[in-house]
Amino acid sequence: MIRIGLVGVGKIAHDQHIPALAGDKRFQLVAAASRSLPDLGGIPVFYDIDEMLAKGPELDAVALCTPPQARRETALAALRAGKHVFLEKPPGATVSEVAELAAVAREHGVVLFTSWHSRFAAGVPQAKAWLASRHVRKLTIEWREDVRRWHPGQTWIWQAGGMGVFDPAINALSILTEIMPAEVFVTDAKLQVPENVQSPIAGHVDMTTLGGMAITADLDFLQTGPQTWDITAWTEDGVLKLSLGGAELTIDGTAVEVGENREYPGLYDRFATLIAEGRSEVDVRPLTLVADAFMVGTREVVEAFIE
């Protein structure tokens, strides 16, 4: 039994982490830390991680669901206390701080897991296997969703380090870096930033491989109606399409049976395995692509965002 504490009890914790932990017999949620001090049905809740570590029950691991801007210090406290750490995506506000956390995890002999939940979408493993032996000629990403629906009141997402539209779009990049047989590099980006915030609300990113394959990503945080989370790859053997964030897979328009979509249960299964093996899993490739898009991207100031 892995005794785990949850830090940051917001929407993603309630919607995904708590149910996933309840469904995995290897974990026992024994404490939480959140400034809102929510009622978790008898589970002790502390104001912050320092209070949880000092006054709470004994822990083996900590899952961090705080905004990325606050992640570094919280993760360092857990790692230095000898706890295995699960990082909600994105794993940090910068690429270098994740490298720092990995070094601290090694120093203290504990596991660090940079979780990318979209990689555990039902269609992703089969898409990766199908593309592995094929030449991908072109790939497009269309990631368009309604920020008011999925991130209500989450002002941190618009602040420096919050990533704006890249908070959901990094899910697409995590799938891309998982399924592509070759490494991917950013070549250009165009970012639209509302005049009253720090992070983009829409954008276009051009990428490539060493072989020169064209990859494009069109991102939008203002799409109403049906939401679009699609990745399409053209090969010599047909067109592969992942839809609904990777939950559905088609090849040349024919649906492929992929089974139940179990993203967060899959994450905690991986975390339990890593703990059992004493092995960290730290992958910053999706975050690096976002950082590169910010570095090379041109910025267009657009009208203010009002929730």
Coordinates of C-alpha atoms in Angstrom, one line a residue:
M1 CA 0.0 0.0 0.0
I2 CA 1.4 3.4 -1.1
R3 CA 0.2 6.1 1.3
I4 CA -0.2 9.2 -0.8
G5 CA -1.0 12.9 -0.1
L6 CA -2.6 15.2 -2.6
V7 CA -1.5 18.8 -2.9
G8 CA -3.9 21.2 -4.7
V9 CA -7.5 20.1 -4.4
G10 CA -9.1 21.8 -7.4
K11 CA -11.1 20.7 -10.4
I12 CA -8.6 18.2 -11.8
A13 CA -8.1 16.6 -8.4
H14 CA -11.8 16.2 -7.8
D15 CA -12.6 15.1 -11.4
Q16 CA -9.6 12.8 -12.0
H17 CA -7.1 12.2 -9.2
I18 CA -9.4 11.3 -6.3
P19 CA -11.5 8.8 -8.4
A20 CA -8.4 7.2 -9.9
L21 CA -6.8 6.8 -6.5
A22 CA -10.0 5.3 -5.1
G23 CA -10.0 2.7 -7.9
D24 CA -6.4 1.6 -7.4
K25 CA -5.9 -0.8 -4.4
R26 CA -2.1 -0.1 -4.4
F27 CA -2.8 3.5 -3.2
Q28 CA -4.4 4.9 -0.1
L29 CA -5.2 8.7 0.0
V30 CA -4.4 9.6 3.6
A31 CA -4.0 13.4 3.5
A32 CA -4.4 16.5 1.3
A33 CA -3.2 20.0 1.3
S34 CA -5.2 22.9 -0.2
R35 CA -5.7 26.5 0.9
S36 CA -9.4 26.1 0.4
L37 CA -9.5 23.4 3.1
P38 CA -12.2 21.3 1.3
D39 CA -14.1 18.5 3.1
L40 CA -12.8 15.2 1.8
G41 CA -14.9 12.9 3.9
G42 CA -12.6 12.3 6.8
I43 CA -9.3 12.6 5.0
P44 CA -7.3 15.3 6.9
V45 CA -6.7 18.4 4.9
F46 CA -3.9 20.9 5.7
Y47 CA -3.2 24.4 4.5
D48 CA 0.0 23.6 2.6
I49 CA 2.5 20.9 2.0
D50 CA 4.7 22.0 4.9
E51 CA 1.9 21.6 7.4
M52 CA 0.9 18.3 5.8
L53 CA 4.5 16.9 6.1
A54 CA 4.9 18.2 9.6
K55 CA 1.5 17.3 11.2
G56 CA -0.1 14.8 8.9
P57 CA 0.1 11.0 8.7
E58 CA 3.1 9.2 7.4
L59 CA 3.4 9.4 3.6
D60 CA 5.2 7.5 0.9
A61 CA 4.3 9.7 -2.0
V62 CA 2.8 13.0 -3.0
A63 CA 0.8 14.0 -6.0
L64 CA 1.0 17.7 -7.0
C65 CA -2.0 19.3 -8.7
T66 CA -1.1 22.9 -8.1
P67 CA -0.7 25.4 -10.9
P68 CA 2.8 25.1 -12.5
Q69 CA 4.0 28.5 -11.2
A70 CA 3.8 27.1 -7.6
R71 CA 5.1 23.6 -8.4
R72 CA 8.8 23.9 -7.9
E73 CA 9.0 24.7 -4.2
T74 CA 6.2 22.3 -3.3
A75 CA 8.0 19.5 -5.2
L76 CA 11.3 20.3 -3.6
A77 CA 9.7 20.1 -0.1
A78 CA 8.3 16.6 -0.9
L79 CA 11.4 15.2 -2.5
R80 CA 13.7 16.5 0.3
A81 CA 11.3 14.8 2.8
G82 CA 12.0 11.5 1.0
K83 CA 8.6 11.2 -0.8
H84 CA 8.0 9.9 -4.3
V85 CA 6.5 12.7 -6.4
F86 CA 3.8 12.6 -9.1
L87 CA 3.7 15.9 -11.1
E88 CA 0.5 16.8 -12.9
K89 CA 1.1 18.2 -16.3
P90 CA 2.8 20.5 -17.2
P91 CA 5.6 19.3 -14.8
G92 CA 6.8 22.8 -14.2
A93 CA 6.8 26.4 -15.2
T94 CA 10.3 26.0 -16.8
V95 CA 12.2 23.2 -18.4
S96 CA 15.3 23.8 -16.2
E97 CA 13.3 23.5 -12.9
V98 CA 12.2 20.0 -13.9
A99 CA 15.9 19.0 -14.4
E100 CA 16.5 20.4 -10.9
L101 CA 13.7 18.3 -9.5
A102 CA 15.1 15.2 -11.2
A103 CA 18.5 15.8 -9.7
V104 CA 17.0 16.2 -6.2
A105 CA 15.0 13.0 -6.7
R106 CA 18.2 11.1 -7.5
E107 CA 20.0 12.7 -4.6
H108 CA 17.3 11.5 -2.2
G109 CA 16.7 8.1 -3.8
V110 CA 13.0 8.7 -4.6
V111 CA 10.9 8.5 -7.7
L112 CA 9.9 11.5 -9.8
F113 CA 7.1 11.0 -12.4
T114 CA 6.3 13.7 -15.0
S115 CA 2.8 12.6 -15.9
W116 CA 1.3 13.2 -19.3
H117 CA -2.3 11.9 -19.1
S118 CA -3.1 12.2 -22.8
R119 CA -0.5 9.5 -23.5
F120 CA -2.7 7.1 -21.7
A121 CA -5.7 7.8 -23.9
A122 CA -7.1 4.6 -25.4
G123 CA -6.0 5.1 -29.0
V124 CA -2.5 6.3 -28.4
P125 CA -0.6 3.0 -27.9
Q126 CA -2.1 1.5 -31.1
A127 CA -1.4 4.8 -33.0
K128 CA 2.2 4.6 -31.9
A129 CA 2.5 1.0 -32.9
W130 CA 1.0 1.6 -36.3
L131 CA 3.2 4.6 -37.1
A132 CA 6.4 2.9 -35.9
S133 CA 7.0 1.0 -39.1
R134 CA 5.7 3.6 -41.5
H135 CA 7.0 6.8 -43.1
V136 CA 4.9 9.8 -41.9
R137 CA 4.6 12.3 -44.7
K138 CA 2.7 15.1 -42.9
L139 CA 1.0 15.5 -39.5
T140 CA -1.5 18.1 -38.3
I141 CA -2.8 19.0 -34.9
E142 CA -6.1 20.8 -34.3
W143 CA -6.6 21.5 -30.6
R144 CA -9.5 23.9 -30.1
E145 CA -11.6 24.2 -27.0
D146 CA -13.6 26.6 -24.9
V147 CA -11.5 28.0 -22.0
R148 CA -14.7 29.3 -20.2
R149 CA -16.0 25.7 -20.2
W150 CA -12.9 23.8 -19.2
H151 CA -11.0 26.4 -17.1
P152 CA -13.6 28.6 -15.3
G153 CA -12.1 31.1 -12.9
Q154 CA -8.5 29.7 -13.3
T155 CA -6.8 33.1 -13.6
W156 CA -3.3 31.4 -13.2
I157 CA -3.6 30.1 -16.7
W158 CA -3.3 33.7 -18.1
Q159 CA -0.4 34.7 -15.9
A160 CA 3.3 34.3 -16.8
G161 CA 4.1 30.6 -16.6
G162 CA 0.5 29.6 -17.0
M163 CA 0.9 28.9 -20.7
G164 CA -2.5 30.0 -21.8
V165 CA -3.7 27.9 -24.8
F166 CA -0.7 25.7 -24.4
D167 CA -2.0 24.3 -21.1
P168 CA -4.4 22.1 -23.1
A169 CA -2.3 22.1 -26.2
I170 CA 0.6 20.5 -24.4
N171 CA -1.6 17.4 -24.2
A172 CA -1.4 17.2 -28.0
L173 CA 2.3 17.7 -27.9
S174 CA 2.6 14.9 -25.3
I175 CA 0.8 12.6 -27.7
L176 CA 2.9 13.8 -30.7
T177 CA 6.2 13.1 -28.9
E178 CA 4.9 9.7 -27.9
I179 CA 3.7 8.4 -31.3
M180 CA 6.2 10.0 -33.6
P181 CA 9.0 7.6 -34.8
A182 CA 11.4 10.6 -35.0
E183 CA 12.2 13.5 -32.7
V184 CA 10.3 16.8 -33.3
F185 CA 11.6 20.4 -33.4
V186 CA 9.9 23.8 -33.4
T187 CA 10.7 26.0 -36.4
D188 CA 8.2 28.9 -36.1
A189 CA 5.2 30.0 -34.1
K190 CA 2.6 32.8 -34.2
L191 CA 0.9 33.6 -30.9
Q192 CA -2.2 35.7 -30.2
V193 CA -2.1 37.3 -26.8
P194 CA -5.0 39.3 -25.3
E195 CA -4.1 42.8 -24.3
N196 CA -4.9 42.2 -20.7
V197 CA -3.1 39.0 -20.0
Q198 CA 0.4 37.4 -20.3
S199 CA -0.3 34.1 -22.1
P200 CA -1.6 33.3 -25.6
I201 CA -5.2 32.6 -26.3
A202 CA -4.6 31.1 -29.7
G203 CA -1.7 30.2 -31.9
H204 CA -0.1 28.3 -34.8
V205 CA 3.1 26.3 -34.4
D206 CA 5.3 24.9 -37.2
M207 CA 7.5 21.9 -36.4
T208 CA 9.7 19.4 -38.3
T209 CA 11.8 16.3 -37.9
L210 CA 15.4 15.7 -39.0
G211 CA 14.0 14.3 -42.2
G212 CA 12.1 17.5 -42.9
M213 CA 8.6 16.3 -42.4
A214 CA 6.0 19.1 -41.9
I215 CA 4.1 19.2 -38.7
T216 CA 1.6 22.0 -37.9
A217 CA -0.5 22.7 -34.8
D218 CA -3.5 25.1 -34.8
L219 CA -4.6 26.0 -31.3
D220 CA -7.6 28.0 -30.1
F221 CA -9.0 28.6 -26.6
L222 CA -12.2 30.3 -27.8
Q223 CA -14.0 27.5 -29.7
T224 CA -17.6 27.1 -28.7
G225 CA -19.9 24.3 -29.7
P226 CA -18.2 20.9 -30.5
Q227 CA -14.7 20.8 -29.2
T228 CA -11.8 19.6 -31.4
W229 CA -8.9 17.6 -30.2
D230 CA -7.5 15.9 -33.4
I231 CA -4.2 14.6 -34.6
T232 CA -4.0 13.4 -38.2
A233 CA -1.0 11.7 -39.8
W234 CA -0.6 11.0 -43.5
T235 CA 1.5 7.9 -44.5
E236 CA 2.1 5.8 -47.6
D237 CA -0.2 3.2 -46.1
G238 CA -3.1 5.5 -45.3
V239 CA -4.3 8.3 -43.0
L240 CA -4.3 7.8 -39.2
K241 CA -6.5 10.1 -37.1
L242 CA -6.7 10.4 -33.3
S243 CA -9.8 12.2 -32.1
L244 CA -11.3 13.3 -28.8
G245 CA -7.8 13.8 -27.4
G246 CA -6.7 10.3 -28.4
A247 CA -9.8 8.4 -27.2
E248 CA -10.8 7.4 -30.7
L249 CA -8.6 6.1 -33.5
T250 CA -9.4 5.7 -37.2
I251 CA -7.3 4.6 -40.2
D252 CA -8.6 5.7 -43.6
G253 CA -11.9 6.6 -41.9
T254 CA -12.4 3.2 -40.4
A255 CA -12.7 3.0 -36.6
V256 CA -10.1 0.9 -34.8
E257 CA -11.2 -0.8 -31.6
V258 CA -9.1 0.7 -28.8
G259 CA -11.0 -0.2 -25.6
E260 CA -11.9 1.9 -22.6
N261 CA -10.4 5.3 -22.1
R262 CA -8.6 5.2 -18.7
E263 CA -6.1 8.1 -18.7
Y264 CA -5.7 8.8 -14.9
P265 CA -6.0 5.2 -13.8
G266 CA -3.2 4.5 -16.3
L267 CA -1.1 7.3 -14.8
Y268 CA -1.4 5.9 -11.3
D269 CA -0.7 2.4 -12.6
R270 CA 2.5 3.7 -14.1
F271 CA 3.4 5.6 -10.9
A272 CA 2.9 2.5 -8.8
T273 CA 5.1 0.5 -11.2
L274 CA 7.8 3.1 -11.1
I275 CA 7.8 3.2 -7.3
A276 CA 8.0 -0.6 -7.2
E277 CA 11.0 -0.5 -9.6
G278 CA 12.7 2.5 -7.9
R279 CA 12.8 4.3 -11.3
S280 CA 12.0 7.9 -12.2
E281 CA 10.4 8.8 -15.4
V282 CA 11.1 12.4 -16.4
D283 CA 10.2 13.5 -19.9
V284 CA 10.3 17.2 -20.7
R285 CA 9.9 17.0 -24.5
P286 CA 6.4 18.4 -24.6
L287 CA 7.3 21.3 -22.3
T288 CA 10.5 22.0 -24.4
L289 CA 8.3 22.3 -27.5
V290 CA 6.1 24.9 -25.7
A291 CA 9.2 26.8 -24.5
D292 CA 10.6 26.8 -28.0
A293 CA 7.3 28.1 -29.4
F294 CA 7.5 31.0 -26.9
M295 CA 11.1 31.7 -27.8
V296 CA 10.8 31.9 -31.6
G297 CA 7.1 32.9 -31.8
T298 CA 5.9 36.3 -33.0
R299 CA 3.2 37.8 -30.9
E300 CA 0.1 39.6 -32.0
V301 CA -1.9 41.6 -29.4
V302 CA -5.6 40.9 -29.7
E303 CA -8.7 42.1 -27.8
A304 CA -8.9 41.6 -24.1
F305 CA -10.1 38.3 -22.6
I306 CA -13.1 38.7 -20.3
E307 CA -14.4 35.5 -18.8

